[in-house]
PDB file of C-alpha atoms in Angstrom:
ATOM      1  CA  MET F   1       0.377   0.372  -0.436  1.00  0.00           C
ATOM      2  CA  ASN F   2       1.380   3.123  -0.559  1.00  0.00           C
ATOM      3  CA  LEU F   3       0.191   6.438   0.797  1.00  0.00           C
ATOM      4  CA  TYR F   4       0.198   9.867  -1.528  1.00  0.00           C
ATOM      5  CA  HIS F   5       0.249  13.427  -1.018  1.00  0.00           C
ATOM      6  CA  TYR F   6      -1.763  15.986  -3.529  1.00  0.00           C
ATOM      7  CA  PHE F   7       0.114  20.007  -3.645  1.00  0.00           C
ATOM      8  CA  ASP F   8       0.161  22.373  -5.152  1.00  0.00           C
ATOM      9  CA  SER F   9       4.659  23.131  -6.189  1.00  0.00           C
ATOM     10  CA  ARG F  10       4.016  26.281  -5.530  1.00  0.00           C
ATOM     11  CA  THR F  11       3.340  26.288  -2.013  1.00  0.00           C
ATOM     12  CA  GLY F  12       5.079  23.142  -1.532  1.00  0.00           C
ATOM     13  CA  PRO F  13       3.793  19.717   0.637  1.00  0.00           C
ATOM     14  CA  PHE F  14       2.029  18.876   4.268  1.00  0.00           C
ATOM     15  CA  ARG F  15       0.983  22.578   4.598  1.00  0.00           C
ATOM     16  CA  SER F  16      -2.153  23.404   6.512  1.00  0.00           C
ATOM     17  CA  LEU F  17      -4.416  25.240   7.427  1.00  0.00           C
ATOM     18  CA  THR F  18      -5.156  24.492  10.322  1.00  0.00           C
ATOM     19  CA  GLU F  19      -1.327  24.206  11.603  1.00  0.00           C
ATOM     20  CA  VAL F  20      -1.477  28.743  12.185  1.00  0.00           C
ATOM     21  CA  SER F  21      -3.603  31.540  13.093  1.00  0.00           C
ATOM     22  CA  ALA F  22      -7.303  31.619  12.552  1.00  0.00           C
ATOM     23  CA  GLU F  23      -6.325  35.145  11.314  1.00  0.00           C
ATOM     24  CA  GLU F  24      -3.194  34.152   8.883  1.00  0.00           C
ATOM     25  CA  ALA F  25      -4.867  30.895   8.087  1.00  0.00           C
ATOM     26  CA  LYS F  26      -8.321  33.778   6.531  1.00  0.00           C
ATOM     27  CA  LYS F  27      -4.592  35.774   4.774  1.00  0.00           C
ATOM     28  CA  LEU F  28      -4.135  32.956   3.220  1.00  0.00           C
ATOM     29  CA  MET F  29      -7.544  31.496   2.212  1.00  0.00           C
ATOM     30  CA  GLU F  30      -7.944  35.080   0.332  1.00  0.00           C
ATOM     31  CA  THR F  31      -4.657  34.773  -1.778  1.00  0.00           C
ATOM     32  CA  ILE F  32      -5.428  31.394  -3.002  1.00  0.00           C
ATOM     33  CA  LYS F  33      -8.535  32.505  -3.989  1.00  0.00           C
ATOM     34  CA  LYS F  34      -6.561  35.558  -5.781  1.00  0.00           C
ATOM     35  CA  GLU F  35      -4.058  33.185  -7.400  1.00  0.00           C
ATOM     36  CA  ARG F  36      -5.032  29.804  -7.729  1.00  0.00           C
ATOM     37  CA  PRO F  37      -8.854  31.022  -8.526  1.00  0.00           C
ATOM     38  CA  ASN F  38      -8.636  27.576 -10.963  1.00  0.00           C
ATOM     39  CA  SER F  39      -8.051  25.652  -7.824  1.00  0.00           C
ATOM     40  CA  GLN F  40      -9.822  22.901  -5.488  1.00  0.00           C
ATOM     41  CA  CYS F  41      -8.833  25.377  -3.216  1.00  0.00           C
ATOM     42  CA  ALA F  42      -9.983  28.343  -4.007  1.00  0.00           C
ATOM     43  CA  GLU F  43     -13.068  27.242  -4.242  1.00  0.00           C
ATOM     44  CA  ARG F  44     -13.731  26.617  -0.583  1.00  0.00           C
ATOM     45  CA  HIS F  45     -16.208  28.910   1.943  1.00  0.00           C
ATOM     46  CA  ASP F  46     -15.335  31.230   4.983  1.00  0.00           C
ATOM     47  CA  LYS F  47     -15.664  29.109   7.415  1.00  0.00           C
ATOM     48  CA  TYR F  48     -13.621  26.392   6.038  1.00  0.00           C
ATOM     49  CA  VAL F  49     -11.027  26.809   8.774  1.00  0.00           C
ATOM     50  CA  GLU F  50     -13.529  26.785  11.419  1.00  0.00           C
ATOM     51  CA  TYR F  51     -15.422  23.339  10.412  1.00  0.00           C
ATOM     52  CA  ARG F  52     -11.804  21.555   9.379  1.00  0.00           C
ATOM     53  CA  HIS F  53     -10.755  22.572  12.935  1.00  0.00           C
ATOM     54  CA  ASN F  54     -14.021  21.013  14.753  1.00  0.00           C
ATOM     55  CA  CYS F  55     -13.261  17.594  12.858  1.00  0.00           C
ATOM     56  CA  GLU F  56      -9.323  17.713  13.109  1.00  0.00           C
ATOM     57  CA  SER F  57     -10.394  17.942  17.178  1.00  0.00           C
ATOM     58  CA  LEU F  58     -13.161  14.693  16.903  1.00  0.00           C
ATOM     59  CA  LEU F  59     -10.288  12.969  14.566  1.00  0.00           C
ATOM     60  CA  ARG F  60      -8.038  13.101  17.409  1.00  0.00           C
ATOM     61  CA  GLY F  61     -11.046  13.014  19.652  1.00  0.00           C
ATOM     62  CA  GLU F  62     -11.768   9.291  17.992  1.00  0.00           C
ATOM     63  CA  PHE F  63      -7.795   8.191  17.595  1.00  0.00           C
ATOM     64  CA  ALA F  64      -6.955   9.139  21.321  1.00  0.00           C
ATOM     65  CA  ALA F  65     -10.207   6.570  22.180  1.00  0.00           C
ATOM     66  CA  LYS F  66      -8.225   3.236  19.873  1.00  0.00           C
ATOM     67  CA  GLY F  67      -4.892   3.855  21.541  1.00  0.00           C
ATOM     68  CA  GLY F  68      -3.355   5.601  18.662  1.00  0.00           C
ATOM     69  CA  ILE F  69      -0.206   7.728  19.122  1.00  0.00           C
ATOM     70  CA  ILE F  70      -0.833  11.202  18.155  1.00  0.00           C
ATOM     71  CA  GLU F  71       2.692  13.261  18.413  1.00  0.00           C
ATOM     72  CA  ILE F  72       1.314  16.619  16.383  1.00  0.00           C
ATOM     73  CA  ASN F  73      -1.766  17.730  17.597  1.00  0.00           C
ATOM     74  CA  THR F  74      -2.417  18.965  12.885  1.00  0.00           C
ATOM     75  CA  PRO F  75      -1.957  15.015  10.969  1.00  0.00           C
ATOM     76  CA  HIS F  76      -0.948  15.359   7.620  1.00  0.00           C
ATOM     77  CA  TYR F  77      -3.410  14.428   5.224  1.00  0.00           C
ATOM     78  CA  MET F  78      -2.228  11.471   2.598  1.00  0.00           C
ATOM     79  CA  VAL F  79      -4.636   9.379   1.165  1.00  0.00           C
ATOM     80  CA  VAL F  80      -4.617   4.878   1.019  1.00  0.00           C
ATOM     81  CA  GLU F  81      -3.106   4.856  -3.343  1.00  0.00           C
ATOM     82  CA  HIS F  82      -4.377   7.031  -6.754  1.00  0.00           C
ATOM     83  CA  SER F  83      -7.109   9.597  -6.553  1.00  0.00           C
ATOM     84  CA  PRO F  84      -7.143  10.787 -10.120  1.00  0.00           C
ATOM     85  CA  TRP F  85      -9.607  13.177  -8.303  1.00  0.00           C
ATOM     86  CA  LEU F  86      -7.533  14.524  -5.920  1.00  0.00           C
ATOM     87  CA  SER F  87      -4.572  14.979  -8.342  1.00  0.00           C
ATOM     88  CA  THR F  88      -6.295  17.764 -10.345  1.00  0.00           C
ATOM     89  CA  TRP F  89      -7.794  20.374  -7.273  1.00  0.00           C
ATOM     90  CA  TYR F  90      -4.674  22.118  -8.059  1.00  0.00           C
ATOM     91  CA  GLU F  91      -3.068  24.172 -10.651  1.00  0.00           C
ATOM     92  CA  GLN F  92      -0.104  22.777 -10.420  1.00  0.00           C
ATOM     93  CA  SER F  93      -0.384  20.182  -9.457  1.00  0.00           C
ATOM     94  CA  GLU F  94       2.371  17.292  -7.585  1.00  0.00           C
ATOM     95  CA  HIS F  95       2.623  14.327  -5.399  1.00  0.00           C
ATOM     96  CA  ILE F  96       5.077  12.637  -3.138  1.00  0.00           C
ATOM     97  CA  LYS F  97       3.979   8.483  -2.762  1.00  0.00           C
ATOM     98  CA  ILE F  98       4.989   6.982   0.079  1.00  0.00           C
ATOM     99  CA  PRO F  99       4.881   2.954   1.236  1.00  0.00           C
ATOM    100  CA  ILE F 100       2.490   2.549   3.967  1.00  0.00           C
ATOM    101  CA  GLU F 101       6.544   0.899   5.139  1.00  0.00           C
ATOM    102  CA  GLU F 102       7.759   3.544   6.229  1.00  0.00           C
ATOM    103  CA  PHE F 103       5.032   5.304   8.722  1.00  0.00           C
ATOM    104  CA  ASP F 104       4.352   4.162  11.997  1.00  0.00           C
ATOM    105  CA  THR F 105       1.089   2.678  11.875  1.00  0.00           C
ATOM    106  CA  ARG F 106       0.642   3.170  15.083  1.00  0.00           C
ATOM    107  CA  THR F 107       0.848   7.092  14.468  1.00  0.00           C
ATOM    108  CA  LEU F 108      -2.359   6.958  11.671  1.00  0.00           C
ATOM    109  CA  SER F 109      -5.476   6.961  11.344  1.00  0.00           C
ATOM    110  CA  PHE F 110      -7.864   6.513   8.330  1.00  0.00           C
ATOM    111  CA  THR F 111     -11.502   7.493   7.179  1.00  0.00           C
ATOM    112  CA  TYR F 112     -13.650   5.926   4.490  1.00  0.00           C
ATOM    113  CA  GLY F 113     -13.805   8.970   2.524  1.00  0.00           C
ATOM    114  CA  ASP F 114     -12.977  12.683   2.931  1.00  0.00           C
ATOM    115  CA  SER F 115     -12.530  13.563   7.456  1.00  0.00           C
ATOM    116  CA  MET F 116     -15.609  15.647   7.401  1.00  0.00           C
ATOM    117  CA  PRO F 117     -18.166  14.652   4.656  1.00  0.00           C
ATOM    118  CA  THR F 118     -17.824  11.415   6.929  1.00  0.00           C
ATOM    119  CA  PHE F 119     -18.048  12.993  10.435  1.00  0.00           C
ATOM    120  CA  SER F 120     -20.787  15.936   9.056  1.00  0.00           C
ATOM    121  CA  PRO F 121     -24.543  15.645  10.387  1.00  0.00           C
ATOM    122  CA  SER F 122     -26.158  16.568   7.531  1.00  0.00           C
ATOM    123  CA  VAL F 123     -24.800  13.377   5.623  1.00  0.00           C
ATOM    124  CA  ASN F 124     -26.734  10.851   6.635  1.00  0.00           C
ATOM    125  CA  ASP F 125     -26.764   7.997   3.532  1.00  0.00           C
ATOM    126  CA  GLY F 126     -26.595   5.045   6.580  1.00  0.00           C
ATOM    127  CA  LYS F 127     -23.209   3.185   5.538  1.00  0.00           C
ATOM    128  CA  GLU F 128     -21.424   1.615   8.152  1.00  0.00           C
ATOM    129  CA  TYR F 129     -17.839   3.607   7.731  1.00  0.00           C
ATOM    130  CA  ARG F 130     -19.780   7.462   8.073  1.00  0.00           C
ATOM    131  CA  LYS F 131     -18.979   9.105  11.733  1.00  0.00           C
ATOM    132  CA  LYS F 132     -16.035   6.051  11.986  1.00  0.00           C
ATOM    133  CA  LEU F 133     -12.499   6.343  12.205  1.00  0.00           C
ATOM    134  CA  TYR F 134     -10.476   3.699  11.368  1.00  0.00           C
ATOM    135  CA  THR F 135      -6.922   2.082  12.493  1.00  0.00           C
ATOM    136  CA  TYR F 136      -4.950   0.757  10.223  1.00  0.00           C
ATOM    137  CA  GLU F 137      -5.318  -2.964  11.463  1.00  0.00           C
ATOM    138  CA  GLU F 138      -9.551  -1.427  10.343  1.00  0.00           C
ATOM    139  CA  ILE F 139      -9.152  -0.145   7.731  1.00  0.00           C
ATOM    140  CA  LEU F 140      -7.650  -2.937   5.554  1.00  0.00           C
ATOM    141  CA  LYS F 141     -10.697  -4.959   6.487  1.00  0.00           C
ATOM    142  CA  VAL F 142     -12.672  -2.213   5.260  1.00  0.00           C
ATOM    143  CA  ILE F 143     -11.211  -1.846   1.871  1.00  0.00           C
ATOM    144  CA  GLU F 144     -11.087  -5.970   2.317  1.00  0.00           C
ATOM    145  CA  LYS F 145     -15.129  -4.976   1.807  1.00  0.00           C
ATOM    146  CA  TYR F 146     -15.668  -2.217   0.052  1.00  0.00           C
ATOM    147  CA  GLY F 147     -12.874  -2.146  -2.585  1.00  0.00           C
ATOM    148  CA  LEU F 148     -11.153   1.890  -2.567  1.00  0.00           C
ATOM    149  CA  PRO F 149     -13.186   4.269  -3.086  1.00  0.00           C
ATOM    150  CA  GLN F 150     -11.441   5.947  -6.680  1.00  0.00           C
ATOM    151  CA  ASP F 151     -11.800   2.667  -8.115  1.00  0.00           C
ATOM    152  CA  TRP F 152     -15.749   2.773  -8.515  1.00  0.00           C
ATOM    153  CA  ASN F 153     -16.843   6.707  -7.628  1.00  0.00           C
ATOM    154  CA  ASP F 154     -13.887   8.484  -8.218  1.00  0.00           C
ATOM    155  CA  ASP F 155     -17.013  10.855  -9.607  1.00  0.00           C
ATOM    156  CA  GLY F 156     -18.618  11.529  -6.808  1.00  0.00           C
ATOM    157  CA  LYS F 157     -21.656  10.368  -8.400  1.00  0.00           C
ATOM    158  CA  PHE F 158     -22.581   7.384  -5.759  1.00  0.00           C
ATOM    159  CA  GLY F 159     -22.075   9.883  -2.380  1.00  0.00           C
ATOM    160  CA  PRO F 160     -19.372  11.751  -0.956  1.00  0.00           C
ATOM    161  CA  GLU F 161     -16.274   8.594  -0.217  1.00  0.00           C
ATOM    162  CA  ARG F 162     -13.967   9.988  -3.284  1.00  0.00           C
ATOM    163  CA  TYR F 163     -10.575   8.227  -1.611  1.00  0.00           C
ATOM    164  CA  ILE F 164      -9.881   7.149   2.159  1.00  0.00           C
ATOM    165  CA  GLU F 165      -7.932  10.343   3.577  1.00  0.00           C
ATOM    166  CA  VAL F 166      -5.065   9.296   5.979  1.00  0.00           C
ATOM    167  CA  HIS F 167      -4.290  11.634   9.042  1.00  0.00           C
ATOM    168  CA  VAL F 168      -0.184  11.687  10.152  1.00  0.00           C
ATOM    169  CA  TRP F 169      -0.473  12.049  13.363  1.00  0.00           C
ATOM    170  CA  SER F 170       3.839  12.615  13.502  1.00  0.00           C
ATOM    171  CA  ASP F 171       6.240  14.401  11.847  1.00  0.00           C
ATOM    172  CA  LYS F 172       8.993  11.176  11.722  1.00  0.00           C
ATOM    173  CA  THR F 173       8.273  10.261   7.432  1.00  0.00           C
ATOM    174  CA  VAL F 174       6.651  13.553   6.542  1.00  0.00           C
ATOM    175  CA  ASN F 175      10.260  15.070   7.785  1.00  0.00           C
ATOM    176  CA  LYS F 176      12.223  12.997   5.541  1.00  0.00           C
ATOM    177  CA  TYR F 177      10.285  13.966   2.297  1.00  0.00           C
ATOM    178  CA  LEU F 178       9.715  17.132   3.268  1.00  0.00           C
ATOM    179  CA  SER F 179      13.724  17.886   2.586  1.00  0.00           C
ATOM    180  CA  GLU F 180      13.942  17.192  -0.265  1.00  0.00           C
ATOM    181  CA  TYR F 181      11.228  19.915  -1.069  1.00  0.00           C
ATOM    182  CA  LYS F 182      13.103  22.919   0.628  1.00  0.00           C
TER     183      LYS F 182
END
């Protein structure tokens, strides 16, 4: 299994609006909307950062309850395997591909689909993976049962799940790859 991280080459990898102050995040969102109007990120609503903070708090709590190892407050985001849809999010799209063996899987949590709609109170379709966070061992069983969302729902026709989101709660492996972009 490989984990992918998509990003705009002008910004670089593993940047997060939730690891900066709310004021700085708002300025960054305005800059993205102005300078990168054709990116998916430019379409985010004004409360996106607030919603993302709330979601991350929920993820952190769920992962801690499962005994996950949390070394950083804000996770790095990746997905399981290549997502054709995510590769179109950025005007100058690039990606980093990291074999899962390079991670301590006890620092990884997963949602079957993006965590925001997965935990959204407005998504109530009864699918068993809604409002659930998984450990590595648990997501393997979900993948065995349902496959990868990008294989059966890359266009979003069957719901919001288009990939499996990975929350990396450690800098260790990520820092190895970041050094290549400095």
